[in-house]
Structures are given as C-alpha cells and as structure tokens.
GROMACS .gro file of C-alpha atoms in nm:
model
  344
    1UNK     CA    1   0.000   0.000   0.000
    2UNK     CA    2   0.121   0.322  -0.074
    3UNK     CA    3   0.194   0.596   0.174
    4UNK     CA    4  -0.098   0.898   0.155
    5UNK     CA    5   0.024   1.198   0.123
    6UNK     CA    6  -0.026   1.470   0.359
    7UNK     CA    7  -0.218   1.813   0.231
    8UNK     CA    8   0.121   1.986   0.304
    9UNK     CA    9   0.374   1.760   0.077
   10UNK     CA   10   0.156   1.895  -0.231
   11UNK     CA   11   0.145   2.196  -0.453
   12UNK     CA   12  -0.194   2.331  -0.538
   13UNK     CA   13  -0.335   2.575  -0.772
   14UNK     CA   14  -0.130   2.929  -0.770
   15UNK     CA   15   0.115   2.703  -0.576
   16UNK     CA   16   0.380   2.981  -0.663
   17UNK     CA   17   0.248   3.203  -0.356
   18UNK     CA   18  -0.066   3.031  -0.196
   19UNK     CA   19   0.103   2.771  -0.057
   20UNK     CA   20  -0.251   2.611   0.123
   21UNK     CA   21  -0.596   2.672   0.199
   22UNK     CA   22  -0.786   2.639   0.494
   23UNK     CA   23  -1.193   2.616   0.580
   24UNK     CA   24  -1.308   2.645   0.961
   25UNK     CA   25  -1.602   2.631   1.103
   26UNK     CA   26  -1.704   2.753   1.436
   27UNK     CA   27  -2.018   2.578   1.594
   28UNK     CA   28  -2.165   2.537   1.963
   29UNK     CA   29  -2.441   2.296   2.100
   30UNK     CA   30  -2.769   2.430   2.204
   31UNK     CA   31  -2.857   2.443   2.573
   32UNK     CA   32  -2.516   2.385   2.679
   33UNK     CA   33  -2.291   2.720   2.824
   34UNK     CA   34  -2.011   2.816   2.612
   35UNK     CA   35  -1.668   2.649   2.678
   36UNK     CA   36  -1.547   2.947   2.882
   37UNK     CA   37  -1.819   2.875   3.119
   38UNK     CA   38  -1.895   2.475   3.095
   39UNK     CA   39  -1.824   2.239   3.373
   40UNK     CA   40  -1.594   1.919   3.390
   41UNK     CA   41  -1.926   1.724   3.282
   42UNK     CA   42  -2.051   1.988   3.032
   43UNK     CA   43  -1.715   1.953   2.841
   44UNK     CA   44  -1.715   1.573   2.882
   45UNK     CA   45  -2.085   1.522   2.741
   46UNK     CA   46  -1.990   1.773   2.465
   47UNK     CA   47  -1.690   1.545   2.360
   48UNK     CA   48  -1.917   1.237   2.369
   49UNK     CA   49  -2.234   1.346   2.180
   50UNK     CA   50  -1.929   1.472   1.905
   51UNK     CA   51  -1.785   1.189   1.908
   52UNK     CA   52  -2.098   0.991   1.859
   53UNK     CA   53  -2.223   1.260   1.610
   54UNK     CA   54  -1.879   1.184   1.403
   55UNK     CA   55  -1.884   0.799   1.397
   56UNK     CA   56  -2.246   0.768   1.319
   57UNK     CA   57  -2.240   1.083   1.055
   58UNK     CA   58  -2.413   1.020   0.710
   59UNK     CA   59  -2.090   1.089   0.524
   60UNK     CA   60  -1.810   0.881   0.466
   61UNK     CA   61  -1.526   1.169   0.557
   62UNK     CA   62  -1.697   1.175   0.905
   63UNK     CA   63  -1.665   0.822   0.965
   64UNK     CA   64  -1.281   0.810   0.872
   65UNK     CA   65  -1.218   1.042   1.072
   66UNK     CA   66  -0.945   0.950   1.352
   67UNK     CA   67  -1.030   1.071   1.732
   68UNK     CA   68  -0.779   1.102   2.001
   69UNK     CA   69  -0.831   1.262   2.318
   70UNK     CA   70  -0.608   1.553   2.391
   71UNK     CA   71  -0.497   1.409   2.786
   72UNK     CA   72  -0.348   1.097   2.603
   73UNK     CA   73  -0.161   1.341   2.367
   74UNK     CA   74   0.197   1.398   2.497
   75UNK     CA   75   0.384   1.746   2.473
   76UNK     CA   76   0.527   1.681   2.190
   77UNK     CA   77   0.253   1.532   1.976
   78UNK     CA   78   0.028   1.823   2.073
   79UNK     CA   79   0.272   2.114   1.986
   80UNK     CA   80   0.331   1.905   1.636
   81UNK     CA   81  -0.004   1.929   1.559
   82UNK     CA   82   0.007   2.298   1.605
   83UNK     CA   83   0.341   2.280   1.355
   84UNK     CA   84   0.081   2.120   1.065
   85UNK     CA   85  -0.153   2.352   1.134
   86UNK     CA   86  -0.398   2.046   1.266
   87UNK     CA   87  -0.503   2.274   1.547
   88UNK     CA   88  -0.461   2.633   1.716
   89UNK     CA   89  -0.153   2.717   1.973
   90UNK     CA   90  -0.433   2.786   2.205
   91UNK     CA   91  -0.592   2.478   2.177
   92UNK     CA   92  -0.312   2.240   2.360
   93UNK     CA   93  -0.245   2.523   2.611
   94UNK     CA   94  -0.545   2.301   2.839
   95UNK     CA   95  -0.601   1.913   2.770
   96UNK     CA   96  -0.846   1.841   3.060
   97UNK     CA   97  -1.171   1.770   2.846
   98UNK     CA   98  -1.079   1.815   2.503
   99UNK     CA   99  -1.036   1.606   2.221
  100UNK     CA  100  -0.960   1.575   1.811
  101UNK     CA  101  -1.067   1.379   1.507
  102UNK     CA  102  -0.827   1.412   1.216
  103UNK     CA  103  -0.809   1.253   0.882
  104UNK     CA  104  -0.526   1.043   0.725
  105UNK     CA  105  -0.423   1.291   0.526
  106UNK     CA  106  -0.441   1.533   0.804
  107UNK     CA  107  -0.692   1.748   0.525
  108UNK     CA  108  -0.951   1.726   0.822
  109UNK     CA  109  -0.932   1.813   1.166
  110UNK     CA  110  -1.196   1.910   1.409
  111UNK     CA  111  -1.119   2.041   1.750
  112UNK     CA  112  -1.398   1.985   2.031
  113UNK     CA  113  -1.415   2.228   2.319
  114UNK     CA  114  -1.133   2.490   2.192
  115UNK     CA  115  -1.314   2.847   2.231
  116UNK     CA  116  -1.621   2.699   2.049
  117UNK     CA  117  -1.782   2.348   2.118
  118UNK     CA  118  -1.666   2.242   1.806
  119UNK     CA  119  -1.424   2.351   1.519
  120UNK     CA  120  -1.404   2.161   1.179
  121UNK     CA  121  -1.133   2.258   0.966
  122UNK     CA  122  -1.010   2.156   0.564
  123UNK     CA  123  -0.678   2.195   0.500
  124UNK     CA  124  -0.618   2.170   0.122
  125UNK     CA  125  -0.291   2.260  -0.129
  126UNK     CA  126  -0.253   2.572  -0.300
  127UNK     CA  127  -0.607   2.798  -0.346
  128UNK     CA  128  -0.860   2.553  -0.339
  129UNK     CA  129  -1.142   2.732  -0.153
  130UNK     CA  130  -1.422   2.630  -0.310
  131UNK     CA  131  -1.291   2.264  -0.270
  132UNK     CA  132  -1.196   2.337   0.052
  133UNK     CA  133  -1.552   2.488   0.164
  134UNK     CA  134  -1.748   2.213  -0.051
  135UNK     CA  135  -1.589   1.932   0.186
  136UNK     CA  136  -1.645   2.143   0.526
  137UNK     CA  137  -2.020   2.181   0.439
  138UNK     CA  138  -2.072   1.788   0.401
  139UNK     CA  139  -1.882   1.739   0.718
  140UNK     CA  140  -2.085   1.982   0.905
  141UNK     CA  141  -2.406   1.889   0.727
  142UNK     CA  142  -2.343   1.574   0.878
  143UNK     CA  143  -2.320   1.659   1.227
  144UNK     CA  144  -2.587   1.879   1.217
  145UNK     CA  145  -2.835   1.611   1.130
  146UNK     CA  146  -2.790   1.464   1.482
  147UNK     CA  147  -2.625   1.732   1.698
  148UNK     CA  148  -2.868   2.005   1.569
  149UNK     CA  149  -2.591   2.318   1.639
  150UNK     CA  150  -2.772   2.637   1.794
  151UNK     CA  151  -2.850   2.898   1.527
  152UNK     CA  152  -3.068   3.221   1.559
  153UNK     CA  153  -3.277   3.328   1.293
  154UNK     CA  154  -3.107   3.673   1.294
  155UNK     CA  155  -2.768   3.611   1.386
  156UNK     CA  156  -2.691   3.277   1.254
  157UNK     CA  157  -2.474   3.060   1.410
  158UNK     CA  158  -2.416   3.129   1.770
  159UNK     CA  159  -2.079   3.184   1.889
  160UNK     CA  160  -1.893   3.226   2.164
  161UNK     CA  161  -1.670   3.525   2.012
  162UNK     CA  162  -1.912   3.757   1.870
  163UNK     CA  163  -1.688   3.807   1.600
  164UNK     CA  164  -1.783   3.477   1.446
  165UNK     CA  165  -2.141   3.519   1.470
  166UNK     CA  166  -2.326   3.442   1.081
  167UNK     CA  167  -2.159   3.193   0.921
  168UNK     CA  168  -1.906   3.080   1.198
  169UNK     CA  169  -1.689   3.040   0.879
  170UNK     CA  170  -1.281   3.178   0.847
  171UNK     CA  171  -1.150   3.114   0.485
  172UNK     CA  172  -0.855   3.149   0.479
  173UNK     CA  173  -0.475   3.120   0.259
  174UNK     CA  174  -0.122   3.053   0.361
  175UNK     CA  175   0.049   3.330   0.117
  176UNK     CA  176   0.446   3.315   0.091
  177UNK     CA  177   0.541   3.697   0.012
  178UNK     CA  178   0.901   3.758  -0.003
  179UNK     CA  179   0.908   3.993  -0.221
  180UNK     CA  180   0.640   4.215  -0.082
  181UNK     CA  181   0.758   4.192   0.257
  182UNK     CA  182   1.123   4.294   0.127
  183UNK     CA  183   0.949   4.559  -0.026
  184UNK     CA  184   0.827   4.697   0.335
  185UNK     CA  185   0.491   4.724   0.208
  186UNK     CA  186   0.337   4.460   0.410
  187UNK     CA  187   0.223   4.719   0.723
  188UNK     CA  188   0.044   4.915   0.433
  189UNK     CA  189  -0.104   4.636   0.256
  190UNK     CA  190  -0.223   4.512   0.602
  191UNK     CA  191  -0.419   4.801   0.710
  192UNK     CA  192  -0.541   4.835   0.336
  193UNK     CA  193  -0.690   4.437   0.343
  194UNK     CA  194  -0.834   4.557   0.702
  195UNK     CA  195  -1.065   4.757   0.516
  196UNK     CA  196  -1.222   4.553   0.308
  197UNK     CA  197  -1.308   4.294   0.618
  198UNK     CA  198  -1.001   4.063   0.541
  199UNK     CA  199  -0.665   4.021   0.737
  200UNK     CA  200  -0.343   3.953   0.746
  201UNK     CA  201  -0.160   3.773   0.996
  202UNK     CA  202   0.177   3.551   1.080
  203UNK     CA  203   0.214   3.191   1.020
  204UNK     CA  204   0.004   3.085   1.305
  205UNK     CA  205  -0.193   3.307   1.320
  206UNK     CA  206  -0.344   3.579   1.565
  207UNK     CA  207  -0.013   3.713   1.723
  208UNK     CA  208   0.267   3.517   1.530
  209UNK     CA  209   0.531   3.611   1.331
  210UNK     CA  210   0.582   3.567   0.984
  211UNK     CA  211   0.812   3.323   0.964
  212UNK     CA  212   0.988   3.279   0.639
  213UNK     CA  213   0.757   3.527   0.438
  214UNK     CA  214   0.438   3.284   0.526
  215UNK     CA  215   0.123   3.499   0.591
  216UNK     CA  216  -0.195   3.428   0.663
  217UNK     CA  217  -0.482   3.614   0.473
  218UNK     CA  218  -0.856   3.561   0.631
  219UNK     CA  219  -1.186   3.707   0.631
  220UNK     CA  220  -1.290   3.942   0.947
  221UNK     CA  221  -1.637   3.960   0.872
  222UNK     CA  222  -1.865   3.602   0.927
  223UNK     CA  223  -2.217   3.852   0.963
  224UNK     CA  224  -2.414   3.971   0.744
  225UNK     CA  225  -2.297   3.790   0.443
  226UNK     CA  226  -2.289   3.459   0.286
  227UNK     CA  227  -2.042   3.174   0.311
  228UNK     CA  228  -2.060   3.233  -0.117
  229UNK     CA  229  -1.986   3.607  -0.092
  230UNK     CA  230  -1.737   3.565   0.178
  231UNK     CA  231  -1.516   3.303  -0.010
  232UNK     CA  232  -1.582   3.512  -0.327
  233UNK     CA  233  -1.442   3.812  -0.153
  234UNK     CA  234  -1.134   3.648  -0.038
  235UNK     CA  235  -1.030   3.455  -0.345
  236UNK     CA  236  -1.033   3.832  -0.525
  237UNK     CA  237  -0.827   4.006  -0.307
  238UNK     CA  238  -0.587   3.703  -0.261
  239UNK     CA  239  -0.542   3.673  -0.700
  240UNK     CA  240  -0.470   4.085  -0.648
  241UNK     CA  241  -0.206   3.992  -0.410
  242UNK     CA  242  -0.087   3.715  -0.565
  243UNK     CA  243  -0.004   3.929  -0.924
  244UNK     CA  244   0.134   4.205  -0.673
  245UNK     CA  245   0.368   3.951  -0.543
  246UNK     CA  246   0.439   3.848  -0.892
  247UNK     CA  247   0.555   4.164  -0.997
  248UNK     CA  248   0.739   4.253  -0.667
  249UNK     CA  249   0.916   3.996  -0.718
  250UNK     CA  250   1.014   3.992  -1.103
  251UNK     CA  251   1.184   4.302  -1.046
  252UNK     CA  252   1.346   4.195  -0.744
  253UNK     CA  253   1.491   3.878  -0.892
  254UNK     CA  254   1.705   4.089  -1.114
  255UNK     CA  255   1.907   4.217  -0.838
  256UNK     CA  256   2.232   3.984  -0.836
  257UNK     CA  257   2.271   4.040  -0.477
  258UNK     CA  258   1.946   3.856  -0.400
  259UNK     CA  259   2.029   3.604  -0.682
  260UNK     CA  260   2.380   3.542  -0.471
  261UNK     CA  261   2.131   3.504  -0.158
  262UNK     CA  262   1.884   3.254  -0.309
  263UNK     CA  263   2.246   3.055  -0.447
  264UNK     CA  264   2.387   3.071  -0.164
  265UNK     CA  265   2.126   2.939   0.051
  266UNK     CA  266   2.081   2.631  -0.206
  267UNK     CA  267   2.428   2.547  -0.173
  268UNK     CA  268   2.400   2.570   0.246
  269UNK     CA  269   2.087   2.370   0.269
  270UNK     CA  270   2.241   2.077   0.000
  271UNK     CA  271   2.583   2.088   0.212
  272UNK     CA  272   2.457   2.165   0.606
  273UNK     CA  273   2.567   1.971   0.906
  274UNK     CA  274   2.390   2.212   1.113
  275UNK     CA  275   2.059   2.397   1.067
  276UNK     CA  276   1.863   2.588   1.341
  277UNK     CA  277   1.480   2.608   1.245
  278UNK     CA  278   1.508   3.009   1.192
  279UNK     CA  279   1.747   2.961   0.960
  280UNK     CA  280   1.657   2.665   0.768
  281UNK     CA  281   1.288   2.853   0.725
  282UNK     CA  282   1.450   3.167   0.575
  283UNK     CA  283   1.648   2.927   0.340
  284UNK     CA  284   1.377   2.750   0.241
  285UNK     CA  285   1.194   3.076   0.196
  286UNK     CA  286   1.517   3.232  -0.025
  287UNK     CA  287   1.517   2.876  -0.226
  288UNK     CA  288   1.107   2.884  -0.322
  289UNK     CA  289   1.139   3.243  -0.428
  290UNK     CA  290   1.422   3.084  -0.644
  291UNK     CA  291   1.187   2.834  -0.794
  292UNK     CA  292   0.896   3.086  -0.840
  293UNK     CA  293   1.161   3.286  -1.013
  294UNK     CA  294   1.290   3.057  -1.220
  295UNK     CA  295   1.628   3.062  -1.097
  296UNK     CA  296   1.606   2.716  -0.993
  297UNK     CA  297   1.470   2.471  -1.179
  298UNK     CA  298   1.592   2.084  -1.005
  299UNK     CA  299   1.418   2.166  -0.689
  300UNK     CA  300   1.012   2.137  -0.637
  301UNK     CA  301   0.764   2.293  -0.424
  302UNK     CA  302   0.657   1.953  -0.330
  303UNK     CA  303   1.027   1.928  -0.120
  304UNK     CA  304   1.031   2.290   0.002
  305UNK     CA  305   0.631   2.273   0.098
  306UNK     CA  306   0.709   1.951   0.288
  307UNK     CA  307   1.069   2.031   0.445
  308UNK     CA  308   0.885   2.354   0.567
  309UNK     CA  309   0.633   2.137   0.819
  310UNK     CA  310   0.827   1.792   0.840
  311UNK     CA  311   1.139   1.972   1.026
  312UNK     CA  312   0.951   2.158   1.269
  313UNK     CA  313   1.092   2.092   1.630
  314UNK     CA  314   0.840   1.880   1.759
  315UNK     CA  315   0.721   1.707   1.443
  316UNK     CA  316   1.102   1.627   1.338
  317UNK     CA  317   1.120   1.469   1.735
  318UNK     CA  318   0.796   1.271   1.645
  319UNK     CA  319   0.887   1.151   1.356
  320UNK     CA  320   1.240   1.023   1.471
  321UNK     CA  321   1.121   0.861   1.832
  322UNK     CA  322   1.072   1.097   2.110
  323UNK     CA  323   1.218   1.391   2.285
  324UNK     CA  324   1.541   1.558   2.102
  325UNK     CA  325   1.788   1.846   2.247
  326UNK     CA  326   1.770   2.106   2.030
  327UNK     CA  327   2.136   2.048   1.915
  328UNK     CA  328   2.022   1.675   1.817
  329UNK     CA  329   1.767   1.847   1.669
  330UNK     CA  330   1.965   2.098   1.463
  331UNK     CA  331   2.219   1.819   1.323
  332UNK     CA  332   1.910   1.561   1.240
  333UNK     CA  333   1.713   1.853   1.039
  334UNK     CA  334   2.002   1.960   0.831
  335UNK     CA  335   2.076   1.584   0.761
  336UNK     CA  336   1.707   1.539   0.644
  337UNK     CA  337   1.728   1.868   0.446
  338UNK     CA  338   2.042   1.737   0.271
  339UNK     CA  339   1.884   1.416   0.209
  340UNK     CA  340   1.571   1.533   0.067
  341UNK     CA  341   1.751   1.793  -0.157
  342UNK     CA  342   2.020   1.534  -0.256
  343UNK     CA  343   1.838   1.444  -0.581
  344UNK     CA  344   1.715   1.800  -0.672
   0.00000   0.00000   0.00000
C-alpha cells in the first residue's frame, strides 16, 4: 500500500504564492454554556455526543475520521499538531476535556471544546477554496443532522466570540510573500486588506510572526454575508495579491545580490551539518522564491512545501522517536534537508 500523502507535501493551484488553503467552522451545542463557562461534565458530554455525532455521521469523511483525546496526547505530539496547522496554539495550552478527530491525510481536523464546542477545519494545497468549503459543508451537514448546532434566525450561528457570529466560517490562505515583505509594504497592505473585512496575519496566526515570508490572509467579517460572498471576496483580493507579489518579485529577482542570496542558501541547505529552524525557514523561503523565479529549476515545491512542516521541532522529534535536544535536533534537520535535496 502506498503511503498517503499529507495536504502539506503537495502543490496546489497558484502554488507559486498560496502555498494552502484552509476552511473552519465555528459551531456550539444548544442548551449547553459556552466552553469558557462549561463544567468538567458539560465539556465531557460535549466530547461524547461529538464523538458519537462523528462515527455515526451520514458521510463517509466523518466516519474516517481518527479521534484522540487531547490528555493521552503527549507534549510533543500536541505542539506538532500545532506545527501542521492540525489545530490552534491555544488549543493544547489546556487538555483536561478536550479532544480531536483528524483525517489520514491530516486534510480534516476538528477540535472539540477549543473556544467553540466544536471547530471543523479543511486543510487543502494551493487555493482551493471552493474545494476546501465544498468538503467542510458535508462534514458539518453531517453533524448537524444529529447534533442540531444552535442557530438564531437573525444572527446565525451562535458563537462564543461575537466576531464569528453568521456563518461561523474563516477562509482562509497561507500566502508566501518575499518579495512584498522585502518591499516593506506589508504594514500598508495590512491596514489596506483591514478595510475591506479581510486580514493579514503571521504563520500561526493571531499574534505570530511571519516566519519565512508565510502569511496568513482571512476574512474578518462572518455577519451579514454569505459563506458564497465571503469566499468570493477572499479569493479576489488574494489573485490581487498574488499578481502584486508576482511583480514585486520579477523586479526583485534581477538584483544579483538577492540572486547570490537565493544561491547561496541552495548550496548551504544541499551541504549543512547544522541547521537551526530560523534559519533553515529563511532558506527555504530564499530557495522557493528561487523556484517561483525561475532561478532554480531541479528543486520542487513539493520538497520545500514539505521540508517547511516535516522539520519543525516537535514534528522532526515525532517523527524520529521521542524527545530531542535542540542540538540533536539541529544536526538531524540539516541531515534530512540534505537528504531530501540530494536528488534535486
């Protein structure tokens, strides 16, 4: 059999910035208090009836779904899972009554008990929001039908941030913008997207950094609008951004100082004995600018997408047996970057 490949070891559509696409959905259980105010036995029948509502779902995704619950998730595996994007920093801050389904391909995850009763997220490749949003609707379509999630005529889904009252929905796309970000446009750009309900934040989102040029671009507003116009909305302003990039960085990839930069960080990453993460991020970074470019040509997104999740910290110690130091660490993840660049 062979091995499935994860969301993140693909390139999608627009692959050349948009380097994924994700669908969430915020929903909440009628008659029960909001997380911030549930008991031990609240939170435990919440995690049961989702469970339940998963496993005996009408559609096939549902039922292939994988749950684990978060107390029998160690350290490591749980900040991993915030590394591939599976689920938010501030859901493994708290374990105590909360629990996660994921798929195989780690395309699905949803989170029960994080700020909402539940979250369902679709992780796709490149700009696939339509995809993306098609696949979250059967999912939740699903659990409606027996968990019956509390909606208000007026306000739509309810919410425990008001800011996701309507729709509950965030679309949004993991944009990799080197060149506008050299530019020192992005604070402008920001506060530009702000107006027009969308915005733009670091690689995991609310209150991270951008690390290696990875942004995330999301819609504000979930009221007063439809899950159509919303996704609409966002896939228009991310093409605008996406051709802005383009151009940013056509010019920029005639100056021979940052062609020596995106060389020289080829050679380092095919020849390193040591890599910290910082570093190997903004050399990965340097080296997919190169492809998008066209300054390299015998190295793929498919490696740089994959290298950029697979030697994170905690999901390089998970995938090579346990707890590392971080100088074990930094010696194993420039031996795996030389290894999977060996052949590019």
């Amino acid at each position: 059999m062979s091995e499935i490949k994860k969301w993140y070891e693909k390139q999608g559509p627009q692959g050349d910035v948009v380097i994924s696409t994700r669908i969430r959905l915020a929903r909440n259980l009628p008659k029960i208090p909001f997380p911030a105010r549930m008991s031990q036995e609240q939170r435990q029948a919440v995690e049961k009836a989702v469970k339940k509502a998963v496993e005996h779902g009408s559609a096939a995704i549902a039922q292939s779904l994988h749950y684990r619950a978060m107390e029998d998730v160690t350290q490591t595996e749980a900040i991993s899972m915030v590394e591939r994007h599976l689920v938010s920093p501030d859901f493994v801050t708290q374990s105590k009554g909360r629990a996660i389904l994921t798929a195989a391909d780690e395309s699905i995850s949803i989170m029960i008990n994080e700020e909402d009763h539940v979250r369902m997220q679709v992780m796709m490749e490149g700009m696939n929001l339509e995809k993306a949003y098609q696949i979250a609707s059967v999912l939740d379509d699903s659990l409606n039908s027996s968990l019956h999630f509390a909606f208000h005529k007026t306000l739509g889904y309810l919410t425990q941030c008001p800011t996701n009252l309507g729709t509950g929905m965030r679309a949004s796309l993991m944009l990799h913008l080197p060149a506008l970000q050299e530019s020192g446009t992005m604070n402008r750009i920001a506060g530009n997207l702000s107006k027009l309900g969308l915005t733009l934040r670091g690689t995991y989102g609310e209150g991270s950094n951008a690390v290696g040029a990875l942004y995330q671009l999301s819609n504000q507003v979930s009221l007063g609008l439809s899950e159509a116009e919303a996704i609409a909305n966002l896939s228009t302003i991310a093409m605008q951004l996406v051709e802005e990039e383009r151009k940013a960085r056509q010019q920029l990839a005639q100056d021979v100082a940052k062609q020596d930069m995106i060389f020289r960080s080829v050679a380092i990453l095919k020849s390193a004995r040591v890599l910290t993460s910082e570093e190997m991020m903004q050399f990965l970074s340097n080296v997919r600018f190169g492809i998008a470019a066209g300054l390299i040509t015998d190295i793929s997104y498919d490696a740089v997408n994959a290298l950029m999740i697979q030697t994170q910290p905690a999901t390089m110690s998970l995938l090579h047996g346990g707890n590392l130091s971080a100088p074990e660490r930094d010696v194993l993840r420039a031996k795996m970057v030389v290894e999977a660049l060996a052949s590019k």
